[in-house]
Short mmCIF file of C-alpha atoms in Angstrom, two decimals:
data_model
loop_
_atom_site.label_atom_id
_atom_site.label_comp_id
_atom_site.label_asym_id
_atom_site.label_seq_id
_atom_site.Cartn_x
_atom_site.Cartn_y
_atom_site.Cartn_z
CA MET A 1 -31.79 -18.86 13.81
CA SER A 2 -30.85 -21.15 16.83
CA PRO A 3 -28.27 -19.52 19.18
CA ASN A 4 -26.21 -22.66 18.79
CA THR A 5 -25.64 -22.02 15.06
CA ALA A 6 -21.96 -21.69 13.86
CA LEU A 7 -19.95 -20.43 10.89
CA VAL A 8 -16.66 -22.31 10.20
CA ILE A 9 -13.88 -20.53 8.15
CA PHE A 10 -12.93 -23.60 5.97
CA SER A 11 -10.17 -24.27 3.74
CA GLY A 12 -10.36 -27.97 3.48
CA GLY A 13 -7.13 -28.50 5.46
CA GLN A 14 -6.52 -30.51 8.52
CA ASP A 15 -6.99 -27.45 10.92
CA SER A 16 -10.26 -26.20 9.59
CA THR A 17 -11.67 -29.52 8.92
CA THR A 18 -10.86 -30.32 12.83
CA CYS A 19 -12.63 -27.21 13.55
CA LEU A 20 -15.63 -28.14 11.41
CA PHE A 21 -16.05 -31.45 13.31
CA GLN A 22 -15.57 -29.56 16.51
CA ALA A 23 -18.36 -27.13 15.43
CA ILE A 24 -20.59 -30.11 14.53
CA ALA A 25 -19.96 -31.77 17.81
CA ASP A 26 -20.87 -28.34 19.63
CA CYS A 27 -23.80 -27.31 17.61
CA GLY A 28 -24.99 -30.16 15.54
CA ALA A 29 -24.66 -30.65 11.79
CA GLY A 30 -27.87 -28.94 10.91
CA ASN A 31 -26.67 -25.75 12.74
CA VAL A 32 -23.38 -25.36 10.95
CA GLN A 33 -22.13 -23.49 7.82
CA THR A 34 -18.90 -23.06 6.20
CA ILE A 35 -17.21 -20.41 4.22
CA SER A 36 -14.15 -20.58 1.96
CA PHE A 37 -12.13 -17.82 0.07
CA GLN A 38 -10.58 -17.93 -3.22
CA TYR A 39 -7.74 -15.44 -3.01
CA GLY A 40 -5.37 -16.52 -5.72
CA GLN A 41 -3.73 -19.15 -3.56
CA ARG A 42 -1.27 -21.46 -5.52
CA HIS A 43 -2.74 -24.39 -3.52
CA ALA A 44 -6.36 -23.72 -4.94
CA VAL A 45 -7.00 -27.58 -4.84
CA GLU A 46 -7.87 -26.88 -1.29
CA LEU A 47 -11.25 -25.33 -2.44
CA GLN A 48 -11.97 -28.39 -4.26
CA ARG A 49 -11.52 -30.28 -1.03
CA ALA A 50 -13.39 -27.90 0.93
CA ALA A 51 -16.27 -28.13 -1.41
CA TRP A 52 -16.18 -31.82 -1.37
CA ILE A 53 -16.00 -32.02 2.32
CA ALA A 54 -18.76 -29.67 3.02
CA GLN A 55 -20.94 -31.64 0.43
CA ASP A 56 -19.95 -34.86 2.03
CA LEU A 57 -20.90 -33.90 5.50
CA GLY A 58 -24.08 -32.18 4.29
CA VAL A 59 -23.00 -28.67 5.45
CA PRO A 60 -23.96 -25.41 3.62
CA HIS A 61 -20.86 -24.06 1.89
CA THR A 62 -20.12 -20.60 0.52
CA VAL A 63 -17.12 -19.43 -1.52
CA LEU A 64 -16.30 -15.71 -1.77
CA ASP A 65 -13.70 -14.39 -4.15
CA LEU A 66 -11.10 -12.09 -2.47
CA SER A 67 -8.59 -12.38 -5.22
CA ALA A 68 -8.30 -8.51 -5.57
CA ILE A 69 -5.70 -8.72 -2.74
CA GLY A 70 -3.31 -9.95 -5.23
CA ASN A 71 -3.27 -6.46 -6.79
CA ILE A 72 -1.68 -4.88 -3.53
CA THR A 73 0.57 -7.40 -2.04
CA HIS A 74 3.02 -10.14 -3.16
CA ASN A 75 3.91 -13.30 -1.43
CA ALA A 76 5.09 -16.98 -2.28
CA LEU A 77 1.58 -18.57 -1.38
CA MET A 78 0.04 -16.48 -4.30
CA ASP A 79 2.94 -16.67 -6.72
CA SER A 80 3.50 -20.18 -7.98
CA SER A 81 6.93 -19.12 -9.43
CA ALA A 82 8.27 -18.04 -6.25
CA PRO A 83 10.48 -20.40 -3.98
CA ILE A 84 8.82 -20.97 -0.54
CA GLN A 85 11.42 -19.86 2.03
CA GLN A 86 11.77 -18.16 5.49
CA ALA A 87 12.19 -14.45 5.24
CA GLY A 88 13.40 -13.35 8.71
CA ASN A 89 10.95 -14.40 11.55
CA THR A 90 8.02 -14.72 9.01
CA PRO A 91 7.92 -17.16 5.93
CA ASN A 92 7.38 -15.57 2.55
CA THR A 93 4.03 -17.50 2.35
CA PHE A 94 2.59 -14.96 4.78
CA VAL A 95 -0.36 -13.11 3.06
CA ASP A 96 -0.68 -9.61 4.65
CA GLY A 97 -4.09 -9.12 6.08
CA ARG A 98 -5.35 -12.66 5.02
CA ASN A 99 -7.03 -13.53 8.29
CA ALA A 100 -8.21 -10.07 9.01
CA LEU A 101 -10.04 -10.20 5.74
CA PHE A 102 -11.34 -13.71 6.36
CA LEU A 103 -12.79 -12.76 9.72
CA LEU A 104 -14.38 -9.50 8.40
CA TYR A 105 -16.15 -11.25 5.55
CA ALA A 106 -17.05 -14.43 7.50
CA ALA A 107 -18.50 -11.98 10.24
CA ILE A 108 -20.54 -10.10 7.61
CA HIS A 109 -21.99 -13.30 6.32
CA ALA A 110 -22.53 -14.59 9.72
CA LYS A 111 -24.48 -11.46 10.73
CA ALA A 112 -26.71 -11.78 7.66
CA GLN A 113 -27.41 -15.35 8.66
CA GLY A 114 -28.05 -14.53 12.33
CA ILE A 115 -24.95 -16.47 13.40
CA HIS A 116 -22.87 -15.33 16.36
CA ARG A 117 -20.41 -18.00 16.68
CA ILE A 118 -17.37 -18.21 14.27
CA TYR A 119 -14.83 -20.98 14.31
CA THR A 120 -11.50 -20.57 12.82
CA GLY A 121 -8.29 -23.00 12.87
CA VAL A 122 -5.56 -20.48 13.87
CA CYS A 123 -3.01 -21.58 16.19
CA GLU A 124 0.08 -19.98 17.74
CA THR A 125 1.62 -22.99 19.63
CA ASP A 126 2.81 -25.20 16.52
CA PHE A 127 2.69 -22.78 13.54
CA SER A 128 4.47 -21.06 10.78
CA GLY A 129 5.19 -17.76 12.43
CA TYR A 130 2.32 -15.78 10.92
CA PRO A 131 1.31 -12.85 13.16
CA ASP A 132 -2.53 -13.00 12.34
CA CYS A 133 -2.47 -16.44 13.92
CA ARG A 134 -1.81 -15.28 17.38
CA ASP A 135 -4.43 -15.05 20.18
CA VAL A 136 -4.02 -11.50 20.64
CA PHE A 137 -5.03 -10.69 17.12
CA ILE A 138 -8.11 -12.80 17.33
CA LYS A 139 -9.14 -11.22 20.56
CA SER A 140 -8.62 -7.85 18.97
CA MET A 141 -10.38 -8.75 15.94
CA ASN A 142 -13.31 -10.17 18.04
CA VAL A 143 -13.71 -6.58 19.61
CA THR A 144 -13.34 -4.71 16.54
CA LEU A 145 -16.05 -6.65 14.62
CA ASN A 146 -18.31 -6.47 17.59
CA LEU A 147 -17.80 -2.65 17.48
CA ALA A 148 -17.94 -2.38 13.81
CA MET A 149 -21.31 -4.09 13.42
CA ASP A 150 -22.94 -3.71 16.88
CA TYR A 151 -23.34 -7.39 16.99
CA PRO A 152 -21.88 -9.79 19.53
CA PHE A 153 -19.54 -12.12 17.64
CA ASP A 154 -17.97 -15.03 19.32
CA ILE A 155 -14.78 -16.09 17.60
CA ARG A 156 -13.73 -19.60 18.60
CA THR A 157 -10.14 -20.87 18.14
CA PRO A 158 -10.22 -24.65 19.33
CA LEU A 159 -6.71 -25.25 18.12
CA MET A 160 -4.97 -22.02 19.40
CA TRP A 161 -2.88 -23.71 22.19
CA LEU A 162 -2.60 -27.08 20.62
CA THR A 163 0.48 -28.64 18.93
CA LYS A 164 -0.07 -30.52 15.58
CA LYS A 165 0.17 -33.78 17.52
CA GLN A 166 -2.61 -32.58 19.78
CA THR A 167 -4.63 -31.38 16.87
CA TRP A 168 -4.57 -34.98 15.59
CA ALA A 169 -5.37 -36.27 18.94
CA LEU A 170 -8.44 -33.79 18.94
CA ALA A 171 -9.52 -35.15 15.53
CA ASP A 172 -9.33 -38.64 16.92
CA GLN A 173 -11.54 -37.80 20.03
CA LEU A 174 -14.11 -36.28 17.50
CA GLY A 175 -14.08 -39.45 15.63
CA ALA A 176 -12.64 -37.74 12.62
CA PHE A 177 -9.00 -39.05 12.64
CA ASP A 178 -9.22 -41.25 9.48
CA TYR A 179 -11.59 -38.83 7.64
CA ILE A 180 -9.24 -35.88 8.16
CA ARG A 181 -6.16 -37.93 7.32
CA ALA A 182 -7.84 -39.23 4.03
CA HIS A 183 -9.58 -36.27 2.72
CA THR A 184 -8.01 -32.97 3.77
CA HIS A 185 -5.43 -31.06 1.89
CA THR A 186 -2.55 -28.95 3.47
CA CYS A 187 0.19 -28.88 1.03
CA TYR A 188 1.23 -25.33 -0.03
CA MET A 189 2.35 -26.62 -3.44
CA GLY A 190 -0.93 -28.01 -4.17
CA VAL A 191 0.35 -31.63 -4.44
CA ALA A 192 -2.33 -34.27 -3.90
CA GLY A 193 -1.22 -36.31 -0.85
CA GLY A 194 1.40 -33.60 0.11
CA CYS A 195 4.77 -32.75 -1.37
CA HIS A 196 6.55 -33.53 1.96
CA GLN A 197 8.81 -30.51 1.80
CA CYS A 198 6.83 -27.36 2.21
CA PRO A 199 6.32 -25.88 5.75
CA ALA A 200 2.63 -27.05 5.86
CA CYS A 201 3.39 -30.60 4.81
CA ILE A 202 6.21 -30.72 7.42
CA LEU A 203 4.04 -29.54 10.33
CA ARG A 204 1.40 -31.79 9.36
CA GLU A 205 3.40 -34.97 9.00
CA ARG A 206 5.63 -34.40 12.07
CA GLY A 207 2.51 -33.99 14.22
CA LEU A 208 1.06 -37.17 12.60
CA ARG A 209 4.09 -39.10 13.36
CA GLU A 210 4.35 -37.89 16.85
CA TYR A 211 0.67 -38.78 17.54
CA LEU A 212 0.82 -42.16 15.90
CA ALA A 213 4.02 -42.95 17.92
CA GLU A 214 2.10 -41.96 21.15
CA ARG A 215 -1.14 -43.72 20.20
CA GLY A 216 0.86 -46.78 19.10
CA GLY A 217 0.10 -46.99 15.34
#
């Protein structure tokens, strides 16, 4: 396996698709794989988008079932009957342990493939307040995984310090702006084209408006 291979934690949304294009730019399309997780999310349409994008770009795609997490935690992202709302400093769409699990299983898969570099689209600059999107968590998880498997993982977070406007700008720099705008799914409610009301839609659309205003249409 080439040292320039990469695995992208991939949801089919704006952020992870931007990371996929970044990984392809860094490593070449033939050296990139994607991994997605089915964990009982109410917006499971994202998995369909992820599979379609991976196939369209010719990137190997793996889907793992982590739905057992629903037996031990409850949140609005996995309960379609629960209204989405802010719960203190953290939205009730926060899934305890989700990114830790994603990184763990991605790392296990990466090591089996001889891959060291893992991309994830987490961001703490313009985000929903999820504690497992913070840089300090990712860095600590990188150390933990290295120790746990005696293997030098390199977890990359291209969006960590970008606003959503800057994420759209990065997509444009990568030549993927129109593709990401047309083909990705972000809405927590699972509405094609977005519900325009959930936190994910609000962040995405606000960033897009700001970038288009700056770019001039």
